[in-house]
Amino acid sequence: MAGDLPIEERLLVLSPEAAAAAVAAGAPRRAGTPAAGRSERALHIYGDRVRVLSGPPEGAAGPAAPQTMPDGLSEVEALGFAAARLRLDPAYAEAKRARPRDGETWDFEGSCVRVPPRPERTAAPAVQPGTPTSAYLEGSVAVGLIIVEGLQDDLRFDGSERVKTVAEVQNGLTYYASTQPSAGLSFTYDIRVVQVDVPPNPDVDQEALWREPAMRQLGYDGSWSSVGTYIEDLRQKFGTRWAYCAFITKYPLGWFAYAYVGGPYLVMNYYNDGWGVENIDRVYAHETGHIFTAPDEYAGSGCSCGGSYGARWGKPNDNCENCAQYGVPCLMKANDFSMCVYTPGHLGWMPARMIAKHTGKAADIGGSQQAHGAHLIQSTFSGGVTQWFRPDPIGDGYVRLVAFDSSQVLDVAEGRTDNGAPLILWDWHGGDNQLFKLEPLGDGYVRIVPKNAQDKVLGVAGTSNGDAVVLGDWHGGDSQHWLLTAPLVVEHSAKVMAVAGASTAEGAAIVQWDPVGHAEQIFRPEPIDAEHVRLVCHHSGKVVTVRNASRQPGAPAVQATWTGADNQRFKLVILDGTYRIIAKHSGMVLTVAGASTADGAIVVQQPWTGGDEQRWLVPYVETATPPAGAATAEPVSAGLA
């Protein structure tokens, strides 16, 4: 592991020849596929050569991480390499385990969210009209990291401090990637070290003092709005979905760490006030949460419960320290790498549906209740919010299953361990009866094992609507098989794959649409052989099909009855957290026609170009050895979102 996070990481340096070949082939600068046939994804990308990948090396063929810095790296690549090596050092992890003030509530006096200066607010950053730069924390993100130095010795960063800064940012952003793997996060960096010839001056705007000359050194006009221009330039340069930047400096600040609403950028002092350099990663991650619309939860911010936060879902701030009856630790509240049940909704992460294999019905909250003790049942899939659940990784392989409507969690009633014990809603308290393992069964489904009763699994006590979800001994039947699946999100528009008009007719078009959670937007990736899946349209039971088995570019995707033909079989190939979906019969990939961002734009097959209209967030779980008695087909995807 790197740092103190529950995720395996590995440093990879591409040869100059491999990097040059990728550039010559027109691959986006953020493209992170390390080698043909490998499934690791790139979490952090520095220049054309340096990658920090998720997952350990895949067998003996995996190239080992270099112990010394290779020749010929650019400044950005060299800093990324040195930062990753630092995080892979056991001493770094040990320092994190001994970090000061671990778990303490943030003691900031006031909110660390700032509003841009009003006079400059009218001079909007040069972003694409109607296109925010940081709406949902999923997919590819460009990060501009600007280290601002002064000429005085106490305002300069030595080489080790520059590497430490990059390593802390890397650790803070890995936290998000490890917390929600299905968000497909991948960060591509532009790192600049600039020196400005201005002394500290407490009588003027502390930020504008150094920000304006720093931006001029980067080739911009120095105004607040020029930061927005720089951010949009990063997004265009790297071809990412989102972009933001951070200024790290030793200059005195009126507030040692803060983020602008709508900027979007954040500012931090390297010494991190009373929290120290070992907590830069957590403060940086906290401020990044603001960039992606998560609110403060600590008392000093003046937060209040309720409200509506997050561009996608508009969830309340009900873990606010000032009013939450069942408040829990959370990065937005305290110096803690954990997350309350509300923050994922603020960040825009997609909830999943829990589908029972024996009936195709969905787990549901009985009677659409939100009260403590509401029972979990199965009912016909409707797409209603009482059928949305978000699996949040908690650590040690466990998740909590958050009911998206109420932000309460699934709970084995009273911590019972007997057969027939019901599942209910309850506020999150972190007990073993609220933690579950999702164990792949080898057929694209999982069994759900509660931590408090590890010899039991969740199953449905019948086949009718309203039948309860309860604990029971594992017998391997379909009533104990669950598919956790979410929409397939296309990178360029953040819209989801859907069947046009919610039609159930043979040949109905596959299109993109804003996520509304209805059944025509759910596609189950079901493994059918060692390499391929079929994409089952949940509302109709039909599968995604290239019409007439055409091999022509532009042939549309439709829904059709499963026949097993190759134009209904797709291979999922991981990129930098997103996937390309390859039709077996043609070798082409599913693509939103014309890279349109409009609702109703059709999905077609096209040769692979690497464009964002060909990149899809596909819900998945990591494969594991199926338990005894499980199906034997090799899993490709188990559909975790």
XYZ file of C-alpha atoms in Angstrom:
641
model
C 0.000 0.000 0.000
C 0.988 3.635 -0.469
C 0.532 5.984 2.458
C -2.152 4.986 4.957
C -5.027 4.218 2.596
C -6.728 0.844 1.978
C -5.792 0.574 -1.689
C -2.912 -1.106 -3.487
C -0.918 1.289 -5.665
C 1.993 0.824 -8.012
C 4.375 3.213 -9.745
C 4.918 2.734 -13.464
C 7.248 4.663 -15.781
C 6.679 4.243 -19.502
C 9.716 4.114 -21.738
C 10.278 7.147 -23.978
C 9.434 4.936 -26.956
C 6.122 3.749 -25.481
C 5.146 7.285 -24.459
C 6.059 8.657 -27.891
C 4.068 5.931 -29.618
C 1.000 6.776 -27.532
C 1.300 10.479 -28.357
C 1.829 9.712 -32.054
C -1.297 7.567 -32.025
C -3.293 10.534 -30.755
C -4.009 9.116 -27.303
C -5.339 11.734 -24.848
C -2.730 12.989 -22.394
C -4.817 11.527 -19.586
C -5.034 8.054 -21.123
C -3.820 5.673 -18.471
C -3.839 2.148 -19.852
C -0.406 0.872 -18.727
C -0.012 -1.994 -21.176
C -2.052 -4.165 -23.490
C -4.301 -6.565 -21.638
C -3.695 -5.115 -18.167
C -6.649 -4.073 -16.018
C -5.055 -1.659 -13.536
C -6.317 1.895 -13.808
C -4.287 5.073 -13.606
C -5.130 7.055 -10.478
C -2.465 9.725 -10.997
C -0.918 10.763 -14.322
C 2.206 12.940 -14.619
C 3.222 13.910 -18.137
C 3.463 11.231 -20.782
C 5.519 8.721 -18.816
C 4.712 8.508 -15.093
C 1.625 6.724 -13.742
C 0.459 5.710 -10.285
C -1.786 2.695 -10.842
C -4.382 1.032 -8.653
C -3.776 -2.599 -7.841
C -0.641 -4.715 -7.350
C 1.363 -6.030 -10.324
C -0.627 -8.596 -12.301
C 1.621 -11.643 -12.202
C 5.254 -12.033 -13.067
C 4.857 -10.163 -16.363
C 4.071 -6.901 -14.594
C 7.000 -4.460 -14.779
C 8.510 -3.678 -11.396
C 8.523 -0.110 -10.098
C 11.943 1.512 -10.680
C 13.921 2.149 -7.517
C 15.787 5.160 -8.889
C 14.516 7.977 -11.027
C 14.919 7.221 -14.755
C 16.690 9.678 -16.999
C 14.861 12.118 -19.204
C 11.800 12.846 -17.076
C 10.190 16.273 -17.285
C 9.825 18.393 -14.127
C 6.207 17.277 -13.685
C 7.105 13.622 -14.261
C 10.061 13.818 -11.868
C 7.936 15.349 -9.094
C 5.206 12.752 -9.602
C 7.779 9.942 -9.537
C 9.487 11.238 -6.384
C 6.122 11.773 -4.641
C 4.983 8.227 -5.398
C 8.291 6.768 -4.202
C 7.915 8.764 -0.982
C 4.403 7.423 -0.410
C 5.570 3.854 -1.079
C 8.223 4.202 1.652
C 7.120 2.473 4.897
C 8.366 5.500 6.839
C 5.719 7.638 5.126
C 2.943 5.287 6.233
C 4.361 5.236 9.740
C 4.320 9.045 9.868
C 0.689 8.985 8.770
C -0.226 6.525 11.489
C 1.333 8.947 14.003
C -0.113 12.086 12.421
C -0.854 14.864 14.939
C -4.412 15.623 16.049
C -5.766 12.545 14.313
C -9.550 12.434 14.505
C -9.950 15.877 16.073
C -12.786 18.076 14.866
C -11.620 20.901 12.614
C -11.278 23.996 14.816
C -11.445 26.553 12.010
C -13.111 29.779 13.129
C -15.716 30.139 10.446
C -16.308 28.338 7.171
C -13.346 27.552 4.918
C -15.561 28.177 1.894
C -14.985 31.544 0.241
C -17.006 33.544 -2.249
C -15.066 35.084 -5.182
C -14.519 38.851 -5.020
C -17.714 40.527 -6.179
C -16.141 42.962 -8.678
C -14.447 40.074 -10.468
C -17.455 37.807 -10.254
C -18.945 39.655 -13.205
C -15.779 38.924 -15.215
C -16.539 35.217 -15.413
C -13.742 32.706 -16.034
C -13.418 31.665 -19.653
C -15.173 28.316 -19.425
C -17.373 26.724 -22.016
C -20.903 28.190 -21.778
C -23.096 26.091 -19.524
C -20.245 23.713 -18.669
C -19.132 23.689 -15.014
C -15.572 22.692 -14.254
C -16.300 20.604 -11.145
C -19.885 19.391 -10.822
C -19.511 15.677 -9.880
C -16.429 13.955 -8.496
C -16.292 11.090 -10.979
C -14.265 10.306 -14.076
C -11.204 12.254 -15.191
C -9.988 15.382 -13.387
C -7.201 17.800 -14.357
C -5.377 19.214 -11.332
C -3.274 22.351 -11.584
C -0.851 22.428 -8.644
C 0.889 25.811 -8.351
C 3.620 26.117 -5.720
C 4.134 29.841 -5.093
C 7.489 30.919 -3.624
C 8.879 34.267 -2.597
C 12.482 35.438 -2.803
C 13.034 35.355 0.967
C 14.437 32.125 2.387
C 11.384 31.550 4.588
C 9.109 31.755 1.534
C 11.015 29.218 -0.567
C 10.433 25.464 -0.890
C 13.456 23.203 -0.942
C 13.432 20.074 -3.095
C 12.120 17.797 -0.345
C 9.299 20.208 0.475
C 8.193 20.294 -3.157
C 8.108 16.507 -3.263
C 6.284 16.414 0.088
C 3.647 18.816 -1.286
C 3.009 16.647 -4.344
C 2.927 13.472 -2.221
C 0.357 14.974 0.165
C -1.897 16.030 -2.716
C -1.510 12.543 -4.194
C -2.462 10.906 -0.887
C -5.473 13.169 -0.394
C -6.856 12.427 -3.848
C -6.155 8.699 -3.562
C -8.496 8.829 -0.560
C -11.395 9.692 -2.865
C -10.403 7.053 -5.429
C -10.220 4.355 -2.740
C -13.481 5.427 -1.117
C -15.555 5.097 -4.291
C -13.810 2.878 -6.880
C -16.842 2.926 -9.179
C -16.483 6.705 -9.615
C -13.566 5.832 -11.932
C -11.428 8.706 -10.677
C -8.216 9.558 -12.507
C -6.170 12.719 -11.840
C -3.871 14.318 -14.438
C -1.467 16.973 -13.178
C 0.060 20.232 -14.274
C 2.634 21.251 -11.628
C 4.201 24.703 -11.683
C 6.750 26.184 -9.289
C 6.788 29.985 -9.568
C 8.770 32.642 -7.715
C 7.274 36.081 -7.195
C 9.203 39.196 -6.216
C 6.847 40.613 -3.599
C 7.333 40.769 0.187
C 4.515 39.807 2.568
C 2.243 42.761 3.366
C -0.461 42.347 6.046
C -2.187 45.567 4.938
C -3.327 44.276 1.532
C -5.316 41.320 0.148
C -3.087 38.426 1.198
C -4.039 36.235 -1.757
C -4.020 38.844 -4.522
C -0.553 39.960 -3.362
C 1.141 36.833 -4.753
C -1.613 35.353 -6.944
C -1.574 38.165 -9.495
C 2.193 38.033 -10.213
C 2.095 34.210 -10.128
C -0.616 34.094 -12.792
C 1.288 36.610 -14.916
C 4.324 34.328 -14.788
C 2.096 31.548 -16.132
C 1.135 33.761 -19.066
C -2.207 35.101 -17.826
C -3.312 38.604 -16.879
C -3.197 38.060 -13.111
C -6.866 38.738 -12.375
C -9.086 36.429 -10.358
C -10.943 35.411 -13.499
C -7.678 34.439 -15.216
C -7.497 31.476 -12.825
C -10.697 30.223 -14.429
C -9.118 30.634 -17.852
C -6.123 28.573 -16.721
C -8.428 25.861 -15.354
C -10.361 25.606 -18.613
C -7.067 25.510 -20.536
C -6.050 22.511 -18.402
C -9.287 20.731 -19.166
C -8.798 21.241 -22.893
C -5.110 20.295 -22.798
C -5.643 17.019 -20.951
C -9.080 16.180 -22.329
C -10.587 15.615 -18.876
C -14.173 15.856 -17.720
C -13.354 18.243 -14.848
C -10.553 20.607 -13.791
C -9.536 22.731 -10.824
C -6.334 24.126 -9.348
C -4.633 24.605 -5.999
C -2.164 27.227 -4.812
C 0.272 26.037 -2.118
C 2.467 28.722 -0.599
C 4.420 29.782 2.490
C 3.107 33.338 2.229
C 0.949 34.336 5.215
C -2.752 33.987 4.497
C -5.781 35.465 6.149
C -7.046 31.881 6.355
C -4.579 28.986 6.132
C -6.776 26.838 3.852
C -9.914 27.664 1.886
C -11.729 26.957 -1.351
C -13.745 29.281 -3.565
C -17.314 28.446 -4.472
C -17.576 28.390 -8.263
C -13.914 29.358 -8.778
C -12.975 26.658 -8.653
C -9.671 26.703 -6.850
C -8.295 26.269 -3.380
C -5.494 27.934 -1.422
C -3.318 26.435 1.329
C -0.379 27.442 3.463
C 2.295 24.733 3.443
C 2.691 24.761 7.241
C -1.051 24.064 7.604
C -1.503 26.202 10.723
C -1.731 24.043 13.871
C -2.409 20.874 11.864
C 1.100 20.493 10.458
C 2.509 19.150 7.188
C 1.505 15.543 7.966
C -2.120 16.639 7.644
C -1.816 18.491 4.338
C -3.394 15.476 2.631
C -6.558 15.592 4.718
C -6.938 19.371 4.607
C -6.371 19.261 0.847
C -8.980 16.501 0.475
C -11.408 18.509 2.620
C -10.985 21.595 0.434
C -11.328 19.461 -2.713
C -14.659 18.315 -1.285
C -15.762 21.960 -1.442
C -14.579 22.221 -5.047
C -17.031 19.404 -5.816
C -19.859 21.006 -3.772
C -19.638 19.189 -0.396
C -20.452 21.518 2.553
C -18.624 21.946 5.870
C -19.871 19.838 8.781
C -17.787 21.192 11.701
C -19.445 23.428 14.292
C -17.239 26.467 13.757
C -18.382 26.738 10.143
C -21.845 27.737 11.270
C -23.371 24.820 9.364
C -26.969 23.798 9.853
C -28.838 20.607 9.055
C -31.077 20.322 6.035
C -30.565 22.367 2.899
C -29.667 21.097 -0.544
C -26.070 20.450 -1.578
C -24.534 18.929 -4.670
C -25.184 19.697 -8.323
C -26.537 16.245 -9.132
C -28.623 15.102 -6.148
C -29.184 18.068 -3.803
C -28.788 16.154 -0.506
C -29.126 17.747 2.961
C -26.256 18.456 5.359
C -27.586 16.257 8.151
C -24.186 15.318 9.615
C -23.578 18.936 10.652
C -22.002 18.998 14.103
C -24.334 21.760 15.285
C -27.501 19.717 14.979
C -26.973 16.064 13.917
C -28.459 13.742 16.537
C -26.473 10.760 15.237
C -23.432 12.590 13.886
C -20.406 10.516 12.910
C -16.768 11.254 11.985
C -16.313 12.606 8.472
C -13.592 14.328 6.473
C -15.852 17.385 6.121
C -16.148 17.549 9.918
C -12.825 16.344 11.300
C -9.239 15.249 10.673
C -10.430 11.778 9.706
C -10.257 9.741 6.496
C -13.866 8.624 6.736
C -17.072 9.798 5.128
C -20.578 10.236 6.489
C -23.565 8.915 4.578
C -24.422 12.351 3.131
C -21.110 13.475 1.598
C -21.132 10.902 -1.268
C -24.468 12.367 -2.364
C -22.997 15.879 -2.171
C -20.120 14.737 -4.410
C -22.591 13.335 -6.947
C -21.727 9.641 -6.680
C -24.251 7.301 -8.283
C -26.425 5.018 -6.140
C -27.022 1.400 -7.095
C -29.966 -0.959 -7.318
C -29.923 -4.300 -5.498
C -31.575 -6.844 -7.793
C -32.549 -10.325 -6.536
C -31.615 -12.961 -9.110
C -34.551 -15.323 -8.521
C -37.230 -12.710 -9.295
C -35.499 -9.754 -10.941
C -37.187 -7.597 -8.299
C -35.381 -4.821 -6.438
C -34.648 -4.327 -2.768
C -37.021 -1.623 -1.535
C -37.942 0.200 1.642
C -41.351 -1.044 2.672
C -44.112 1.509 2.336
C -41.664 4.194 1.141
C -40.875 4.836 4.789
C -37.919 6.814 6.080
C -38.440 6.097 9.776
C -36.186 4.013 11.993
C -37.121 0.383 11.678
C -38.607 0.491 8.168
C -38.173 -3.001 6.714
C -36.278 -3.981 3.580
C -38.440 -5.917 1.126
C -38.389 -6.800 -2.565
C -40.720 -5.200 -5.097
C -41.013 -4.787 -8.836
C -38.301 -2.435 -10.102
C -39.749 1.068 -10.580
C -36.695 3.312 -10.319
C -38.148 5.058 -7.281
C -35.722 6.533 -4.769
C -36.683 3.931 -2.154
C -34.941 1.383 -4.422
C -31.627 3.293 -4.551
C -28.773 2.106 -2.336
C -25.174 3.244 -2.356
C -22.440 0.792 -1.295
C -19.834 2.921 0.506
C -16.507 1.139 1.121
C -15.599 1.463 4.804
C -12.376 -0.568 4.914
C -11.256 -4.178 5.404
C -13.478 -5.182 2.490
C -16.712 -4.011 4.134
C -19.324 -1.574 2.861
C -22.330 0.123 4.339
C -25.473 0.115 2.209
C -26.921 3.629 2.273
C -30.594 4.173 1.457
C -30.411 7.124 -0.883
C -33.844 8.518 -0.003
C -33.189 8.912 3.716
C -29.374 8.593 3.961
C -29.924 5.963 6.645
C -28.221 2.586 6.306
C -29.280 -1.035 6.186
C -29.067 -2.608 9.622
C -29.584 -6.182 10.829
C -32.359 -5.553 13.355
C -31.070 -5.480 16.946
C -27.821 -7.070 15.828
C -29.566 -10.435 15.567
C -27.759 -13.463 14.095
C -30.627 -15.924 13.734
C -32.220 -17.104 10.499
C -35.099 -14.834 9.579
C -33.665 -11.710 11.224
C -34.999 -8.748 9.196
C -33.085 -5.910 7.557
C -34.230 -2.445 8.601
C -33.284 1.212 8.167
C -31.299 2.910 10.919
C -28.977 5.867 11.419
C -25.336 5.048 10.812
C -23.374 4.197 13.950
C -20.722 1.882 12.483
C -21.725 -1.291 14.310
C -20.982 -4.719 12.861
C -24.684 -5.179 12.075
C -24.375 -2.241 9.612
C -21.332 -3.599 7.750
C -21.486 -6.057 4.849
C -19.142 -7.846 2.468
C -20.084 -8.186 -1.190
C -18.568 -11.509 -2.221
C -18.489 -12.273 -5.991
C -20.182 -15.569 -6.859
C -18.597 -16.119 -10.257
C -21.748 -15.444 -12.274
C -21.845 -11.647 -12.147
C -23.763 -11.640 -8.870
C -22.647 -11.260 -5.252
C -23.713 -12.664 -1.932
C -24.102 -10.118 0.867
C -22.551 -11.209 4.180
C -23.160 -9.169 7.377
C -20.157 -8.665 9.625
C -22.107 -9.478 12.786
C -23.201 -12.881 11.389
C -20.519 -14.047 8.994
C -22.072 -17.496 8.575
C -25.274 -15.905 7.193
C -26.214 -14.052 3.996
C -29.038 -11.794 2.878
C -31.831 -13.510 0.993
C -35.481 -13.001 0.053
C -38.149 -15.047 1.832
C -40.367 -15.613 -1.198
C -41.084 -14.501 -4.755
C -43.835 -11.912 -4.273
C -43.788 -8.163 -3.916
C -43.472 -7.274 -0.244
C -41.539 -10.380 0.770
C -38.914 -9.519 3.354
C -35.127 -9.516 2.954
C -33.766 -11.534 5.885
C -30.713 -13.381 7.193
C -30.317 -17.055 6.388
C -27.773 -19.842 6.080
C -25.994 -19.886 2.710
C -27.466 -22.483 0.362
C -26.400 -20.959 -2.974
C -29.917 -20.489 -4.328
C -30.859 -17.595 -6.595
C -32.795 -15.911 -3.777
C -29.395 -15.239 -2.160
C -27.774 -13.897 -5.356
C -27.770 -10.110 -5.740
C -26.807 -7.845 -8.596
C -25.743 -4.347 -7.533
C -25.895 -2.174 -10.589
C -26.082 1.494 -11.552
C -26.385 3.481 -14.781
C -23.617 3.442 -17.390
C -22.346 7.036 -17.521
C -20.674 8.426 -20.651
C -17.674 10.607 -19.896
C -18.200 13.565 -22.249
C -21.707 14.517 -21.130
C -22.181 12.809 -17.732
C -25.457 11.443 -19.125
C -26.417 7.790 -18.874
C -27.246 5.024 -21.322
C -31.019 4.582 -21.754
C -33.648 2.969 -23.982
C -35.442 5.684 -25.962
C -38.880 6.417 -24.609
C -38.647 3.581 -22.082
C -39.838 1.368 -24.926
C -39.998 -2.393 -24.504
C -40.234 -2.957 -28.279
C -37.750 -4.998 -30.295
C -35.284 -2.657 -31.994
C -35.864 0.395 -29.760
C -32.891 2.757 -29.910
C -30.192 3.020 -27.249
C -29.591 6.696 -26.406
C -28.061 8.939 -23.736
C -30.222 10.832 -21.222
C -29.974 12.758 -17.972
C -29.965 10.328 -15.014
C -33.472 9.997 -13.547
C -33.115 6.506 -12.080
C -35.833 4.781 -14.076
C -35.603 1.153 -15.138
C -34.863 1.993 -18.795
C -31.562 3.527 -17.585
C -30.328 0.378 -15.859
C -28.160 -2.071 -17.835
C -26.906 -5.158 -16.046
C -23.431 -6.246 -17.219
C -23.876 -10.036 -17.074
C -20.808 -12.194 -17.824
C -21.458 -14.799 -20.523
C -17.937 -16.110 -21.113
C -14.416 -15.430 -19.869
C -14.098 -12.173 -21.835
C -17.538 -10.844 -22.688
C -20.694 -9.522 -21.078
C -24.180 -8.884 -22.310
C -25.800 -5.589 -21.297
C -29.317 -6.417 -20.153
C -31.904 -3.608 -20.274
C -33.561 -4.034 -16.910
C -36.994 -2.703 -17.831
C -37.429 -4.976 -20.857
C -35.122 -7.958 -20.324
C -33.700 -7.380 -23.802
C -29.994 -6.784 -24.463
C -27.924 -4.113 -26.166
C -27.365 -5.212 -29.772
C -25.628 -3.698 -32.813
C -28.480 -3.607 -35.327
C -28.369 -6.228 -38.087
C -24.894 -7.322 -36.920
C -23.547 -4.487 -39.061
C -19.803 -4.012 -39.327
C -20.181 -0.450 -40.615
C -19.120 2.576 -38.563
C -22.169 4.430 -37.296
C -24.418 1.366 -37.057
C -26.850 2.044 -34.179
C -27.196 0.135 -30.947
C -30.712 -1.095 -30.158
C -32.359 -3.447 -27.684
C -33.240 -6.923 -28.902
C -34.064 -10.374 -27.587
C -30.972 -12.331 -26.542
C -29.810 -14.834 -29.143
C -26.171 -15.186 -28.103
C -24.869 -13.701 -31.362
C -21.554 -11.848 -31.369
C -23.261 -8.477 -32.016
C -24.781 -8.862 -28.518
C -21.479 -9.626 -26.815
C -19.239 -6.850 -25.523
C -15.803 -6.729 -23.984
C -15.106 -4.197 -21.231
C -11.574 -2.787 -21.454
C -10.479 -0.514 -18.621
C -8.789 2.788 -19.457
C -8.107 5.413 -16.783
C -11.081 4.507 -14.619
C -13.550 4.537 -17.486
C -14.100 1.680 -19.937
C -14.436 1.227 -23.645
C -17.226 -1.194 -24.571
C -16.134 -3.269 -27.587
C -18.597 -5.152 -29.791
C -17.243 -8.665 -30.376
C -18.449 -8.984 -33.979
C -16.891 -5.738 -35.253
C -14.190 -4.679 -32.802
C -15.754 -1.207 -32.703
C -16.816 0.580 -29.512
C -20.084 2.019 -28.244
C -20.045 5.753 -28.914
C -22.469 8.660 -28.507
C -23.000 9.800 -32.092
C -21.262 13.036 -32.970
C -20.117 13.494 -29.366
C -23.494 15.148 -28.811
C -24.382 16.317 -25.314
C -28.127 16.398 -26.029
C -30.714 14.143 -24.441
C -31.765 11.499 -26.943
C -28.482 11.372 -28.889
C -28.150 7.822 -30.193
C -25.460 5.319 -29.277
C -23.661 3.787 -32.260
C -20.546 1.720 -32.945
C -17.421 3.486 -34.180
C -13.717 2.694 -34.433
C -11.859 3.596 -31.255
C -10.465 7.153 -31.264
C -10.115 7.707 -27.512
C -12.723 10.459 -27.371
C -14.739 10.995 -24.205
C -17.911 10.057 -26.084
C -16.464 6.511 -26.195
C -15.566 6.279 -22.502
C -18.088 4.851 -20.051
C -18.205 4.553 -16.278
C -19.235 0.935 -15.819
C -20.273 -0.231 -12.333
C -18.107 -3.087 -11.115
C -16.618 -4.959 -8.170
C -13.152 -6.388 -7.923
C -13.214 -10.114 -8.677
C -12.409 -12.600 -5.963
C -12.381 -16.348 -5.499
C -16.017 -17.495 -5.402
C -17.070 -19.353 -2.234
C -17.679 -23.077 -2.232
C -20.851 -23.953 -4.065
C -20.874 -20.816 -6.199
C -21.253 -20.780 -9.960
C -18.066 -21.470 -11.894
C -18.310 -19.019 -14.817
C -15.466 -16.511 -14.674
C -16.747 -13.110 -13.467
C -16.077 -10.047 -15.604
C -18.245 -7.592 -13.711
C -20.456 -7.907 -10.693
C -22.026 -4.516 -11.147
C -21.057 -2.584 -8.028
C -21.737 1.127 -8.182
